[in-house]
Amino acid sequence: MELWNYRPDVYDRGQSLDLVGYHVQATDGKIGSVDEATYEVGESYIIVDTGPWIFGKKVMLPAQVVTRIDPQERNVHVARTKAEIKDAPEFDEGSYKETEYRTRLGDYYGRYGG
């Protein structure tokens, strides 16, 4: 599923880049920082700790929404607004690696296109 892969112009599988700790920038401002990131083909995502912005919640973003990674500034840019991210299905620590949760999340983010 394309949604769960990084765009080829954003992340090269040959590079060793750890996004944990990077600031996450929505199209309309900062939303938090990367708490976890994965890089497996077809299963890549970032978990964002939103801090006080959404009352300390975490959100999971499919890798495809990442539009740019800036290692110098330690920023990850995503193609979604703060409201789109806030309204996403709630992050579920216990089931976020399960197919059903990813399908719901994929349906939500897939509505907005890439």
PDB file of C-alpha atoms in Angstrom:
ATOM      1  CA  MET A   1       0.000   0.000   0.000  1.00  0.00           C
ATOM      2  CA  GLU A   2       1.554   3.285  -1.112  1.00  0.00           C
ATOM      3  CA  LEU A   3       0.253   5.155   1.925  1.00  0.00           C
ATOM      4  CA  TRP A   4       2.611   3.153   4.153  1.00  0.00           C
ATOM      5  CA  ASN A   5       5.757   3.905   2.098  1.00  0.00           C
ATOM      6  CA  TYR A   6       7.861   7.052   2.123  1.00  0.00           C
ATOM      7  CA  ARG A   7       7.846   9.022  -1.106  1.00  0.00           C
ATOM      8  CA  PRO A   8      11.008   8.177  -3.097  1.00  0.00           C
ATOM      9  CA  ASP A   9      12.015  11.853  -3.269  1.00  0.00           C
ATOM     10  CA  VAL A  10      11.709  12.198   0.534  1.00  0.00           C
ATOM     11  CA  TYR A  11      13.435   9.167   1.993  1.00  0.00           C
ATOM     12  CA  ASP A  12      16.004   6.910   0.370  1.00  0.00           C
ATOM     13  CA  ARG A  13      16.114   3.424   1.869  1.00  0.00           C
ATOM     14  CA  GLY A  14      19.904   3.486   1.502  1.00  0.00           C
ATOM     15  CA  GLN A  15      20.297   6.325   3.992  1.00  0.00           C
ATOM     16  CA  SER A  16      20.482   5.717   7.693  1.00  0.00           C
ATOM     17  CA  LEU A  17      18.345   8.442   9.180  1.00  0.00           C
ATOM     18  CA  ASP A  18      16.612   8.235  12.547  1.00  0.00           C
ATOM     19  CA  LEU A  19      13.673  10.651  12.699  1.00  0.00           C
ATOM     20  CA  VAL A  20      13.029  10.210  16.426  1.00  0.00           C
ATOM     21  CA  GLY A  21      13.159  13.619  18.086  1.00  0.00           C
ATOM     22  CA  TYR A  22      12.592  15.572  14.851  1.00  0.00           C
ATOM     23  CA  HIS A  23       9.968  18.354  14.966  1.00  0.00           C
ATOM     24  CA  VAL A  24       6.867  17.664  12.892  1.00  0.00           C
ATOM     25  CA  GLN A  25       5.493  20.513  10.800  1.00  0.00           C
ATOM     26  CA  ALA A  26       1.922  20.356   9.477  1.00  0.00           C
ATOM     27  CA  THR A  27       1.018  22.594   6.536  1.00  0.00           C
ATOM     28  CA  ASP A  28      -0.120  25.216   9.066  1.00  0.00           C
ATOM     29  CA  GLY A  29       2.498  24.929  11.812  1.00  0.00           C
ATOM     30  CA  LYS A  30       4.306  22.681  14.273  1.00  0.00           C
ATOM     31  CA  ILE A  31       2.308  19.782  15.734  1.00  0.00           C
ATOM     32  CA  GLY A  32       4.855  17.964  17.868  1.00  0.00           C
ATOM     33  CA  SER A  33       7.865  15.689  17.597  1.00  0.00           C
ATOM     34  CA  VAL A  34       8.561  12.198  16.276  1.00  0.00           C
ATOM     35  CA  ASP A  35       8.309   9.643  19.081  1.00  0.00           C
ATOM     36  CA  GLU A  36       8.803   6.565  16.870  1.00  0.00           C
ATOM     37  CA  ALA A  37       9.479   5.941  13.182  1.00  0.00           C
ATOM     38  CA  THR A  38       9.617   2.826  11.037  1.00  0.00           C
ATOM     39  CA  TYR A  39      11.153   2.290   7.626  1.00  0.00           C
ATOM     40  CA  GLU A  40       9.863  -1.127   6.433  1.00  0.00           C
ATOM     41  CA  VAL A  41       8.519  -1.357   2.884  1.00  0.00           C
ATOM     42  CA  GLY A  42       4.723  -1.156   2.974  1.00  0.00           C
ATOM     43  CA  GLU A  43       4.600  -0.630   6.748  1.00  0.00           C
ATOM     44  CA  SER A  44       6.309   2.719   7.374  1.00  0.00           C
ATOM     45  CA  TYR A  45       4.862   5.360   9.662  1.00  0.00           C
ATOM     46  CA  ILE A  46       5.756   7.973  12.247  1.00  0.00           C
ATOM     47  CA  ILE A  47       4.239   8.321  15.713  1.00  0.00           C
ATOM     48  CA  VAL A  48       4.006  11.969  16.719  1.00  0.00           C
ATOM     49  CA  ASP A  49       3.880  13.115  20.325  1.00  0.00           C
ATOM     50  CA  THR A  50       1.733  16.242  20.096  1.00  0.00           C
ATOM     51  CA  GLY A  51       2.661  17.429  23.581  1.00  0.00           C
ATOM     52  CA  PRO A  52       0.250  20.031  24.959  1.00  0.00           C
ATOM     53  CA  TRP A  53      -1.162  20.816  21.501  1.00  0.00           C
ATOM     54  CA  ILE A  54      -3.722  17.956  21.650  1.00  0.00           C
ATOM     55  CA  PHE A  55      -3.428  17.436  25.401  1.00  0.00           C
ATOM     56  CA  GLY A  56      -0.407  15.167  25.265  1.00  0.00           C
ATOM     57  CA  LYS A  57      -1.857  12.729  22.769  1.00  0.00           C
ATOM     58  CA  LYS A  58       0.050  10.757  20.187  1.00  0.00           C
ATOM     59  CA  VAL A  59      -0.954  10.368  16.557  1.00  0.00           C
ATOM     60  CA  MET A  60       0.164   7.916  13.893  1.00  0.00           C
ATOM     61  CA  LEU A  61       0.891   9.219  10.400  1.00  0.00           C
ATOM     62  CA  PRO A  62       1.432   6.966   7.379  1.00  0.00           C
ATOM     63  CA  ALA A  63       4.851   7.558   5.775  1.00  0.00           C
ATOM     64  CA  GLN A  64       3.295   8.812   2.517  1.00  0.00           C
ATOM     65  CA  VAL A  65       2.109  12.044   4.196  1.00  0.00           C
ATOM     66  CA  VAL A  66       5.746  13.015   4.869  1.00  0.00           C
ATOM     67  CA  THR A  67       6.639  15.528   2.154  1.00  0.00           C
ATOM     68  CA  ARG A  68      10.102  16.630   3.258  1.00  0.00           C
ATOM     69  CA  ILE A  69      12.773  15.744   5.791  1.00  0.00           C
ATOM     70  CA  ASP A  70      15.256  18.439   6.793  1.00  0.00           C
ATOM     71  CA  PRO A  71      18.135  16.798   8.721  1.00  0.00           C
ATOM     72  CA  GLN A  72      19.898  20.137   9.363  1.00  0.00           C
ATOM     73  CA  GLU A  73      16.855  21.709  11.036  1.00  0.00           C
ATOM     74  CA  ARG A  74      15.622  18.315  12.347  1.00  0.00           C
ATOM     75  CA  ASN A  75      12.171  18.868  10.824  1.00  0.00           C
ATOM     76  CA  VAL A  76       9.717  16.471   9.215  1.00  0.00           C
ATOM     77  CA  HIS A  77       7.110  18.189   7.029  1.00  0.00           C
ATOM     78  CA  VAL A  78       3.740  16.514   6.455  1.00  0.00           C
ATOM     79  CA  ALA A  79       1.005  17.192   3.888  1.00  0.00           C
ATOM     80  CA  ARG A  80      -1.806  17.592   6.401  1.00  0.00           C
ATOM     81  CA  THR A  81      -3.228  20.450   8.459  1.00  0.00           C
ATOM     82  CA  LYS A  82      -3.329  20.484  12.240  1.00  0.00           C
ATOM     83  CA  ALA A  83      -7.116  19.939  12.116  1.00  0.00           C
ATOM     84  CA  GLU A  84      -6.807  16.917   9.800  1.00  0.00           C
ATOM     85  CA  ILE A  85      -4.272  15.362  12.153  1.00  0.00           C
ATOM     86  CA  LYS A  86      -6.295  16.201  15.276  1.00  0.00           C
ATOM     87  CA  ASP A  87      -9.447  14.620  13.757  1.00  0.00           C
ATOM     88  CA  ALA A  88      -7.681  11.383  12.740  1.00  0.00           C
ATOM     89  CA  PRO A  89      -8.686   8.111  14.414  1.00  0.00           C
ATOM     90  CA  GLU A  90      -7.352   8.105  17.961  1.00  0.00           C
ATOM     91  CA  PHE A  91      -3.949   6.507  18.444  1.00  0.00           C
ATOM     92  CA  ASP A  92      -4.298   3.124  20.099  1.00  0.00           C
ATOM     93  CA  GLU A  93      -1.095   2.026  21.821  1.00  0.00           C
ATOM     94  CA  GLY A  94      -2.357  -1.550  22.011  1.00  0.00           C
ATOM     95  CA  SER A  95      -3.432  -2.068  18.405  1.00  0.00           C
ATOM     96  CA  TYR A  96      -1.577   0.390  16.208  1.00  0.00           C
ATOM     97  CA  LYS A  97       0.441  -2.402  14.575  1.00  0.00           C
ATOM     98  CA  GLU A  98      -2.684  -4.395  13.683  1.00  0.00           C
ATOM     99  CA  THR A  99      -4.189  -4.466  10.194  1.00  0.00           C
ATOM    100  CA  GLU A 100      -7.652  -3.272  11.260  1.00  0.00           C
ATOM    101  CA  TYR A 101      -6.304  -0.098  12.881  1.00  0.00           C
ATOM    102  CA  ARG A 102      -4.035   0.635   9.918  1.00  0.00           C
ATOM    103  CA  THR A 103      -6.958   0.146   7.527  1.00  0.00           C
ATOM    104  CA  ARG A 104      -9.062   2.692   9.441  1.00  0.00           C
ATOM    105  CA  LEU A 105      -6.176   5.125   9.529  1.00  0.00           C
ATOM    106  CA  GLY A 106      -5.419   4.515   5.848  1.00  0.00           C
ATOM    107  CA  ASP A 107      -9.057   5.150   4.922  1.00  0.00           C
ATOM    108  CA  TYR A 108      -8.959   8.437   6.849  1.00  0.00           C
ATOM    109  CA  TYR A 109      -5.685   9.762   5.408  1.00  0.00           C
ATOM    110  CA  GLY A 110      -6.382   8.320   1.958  1.00  0.00           C
ATOM    111  CA  ARG A 111      -9.423  10.610   1.647  1.00  0.00           C
ATOM    112  CA  TYR A 112      -7.171  13.643   1.439  1.00  0.00           C
ATOM    113  CA  GLY A 113      -4.937  12.330  -1.322  1.00  0.00           C
ATOM    114  CA  GLY A 114      -1.167  12.640  -1.337  1.00  0.00           C
TER     115      GLY A 114
END
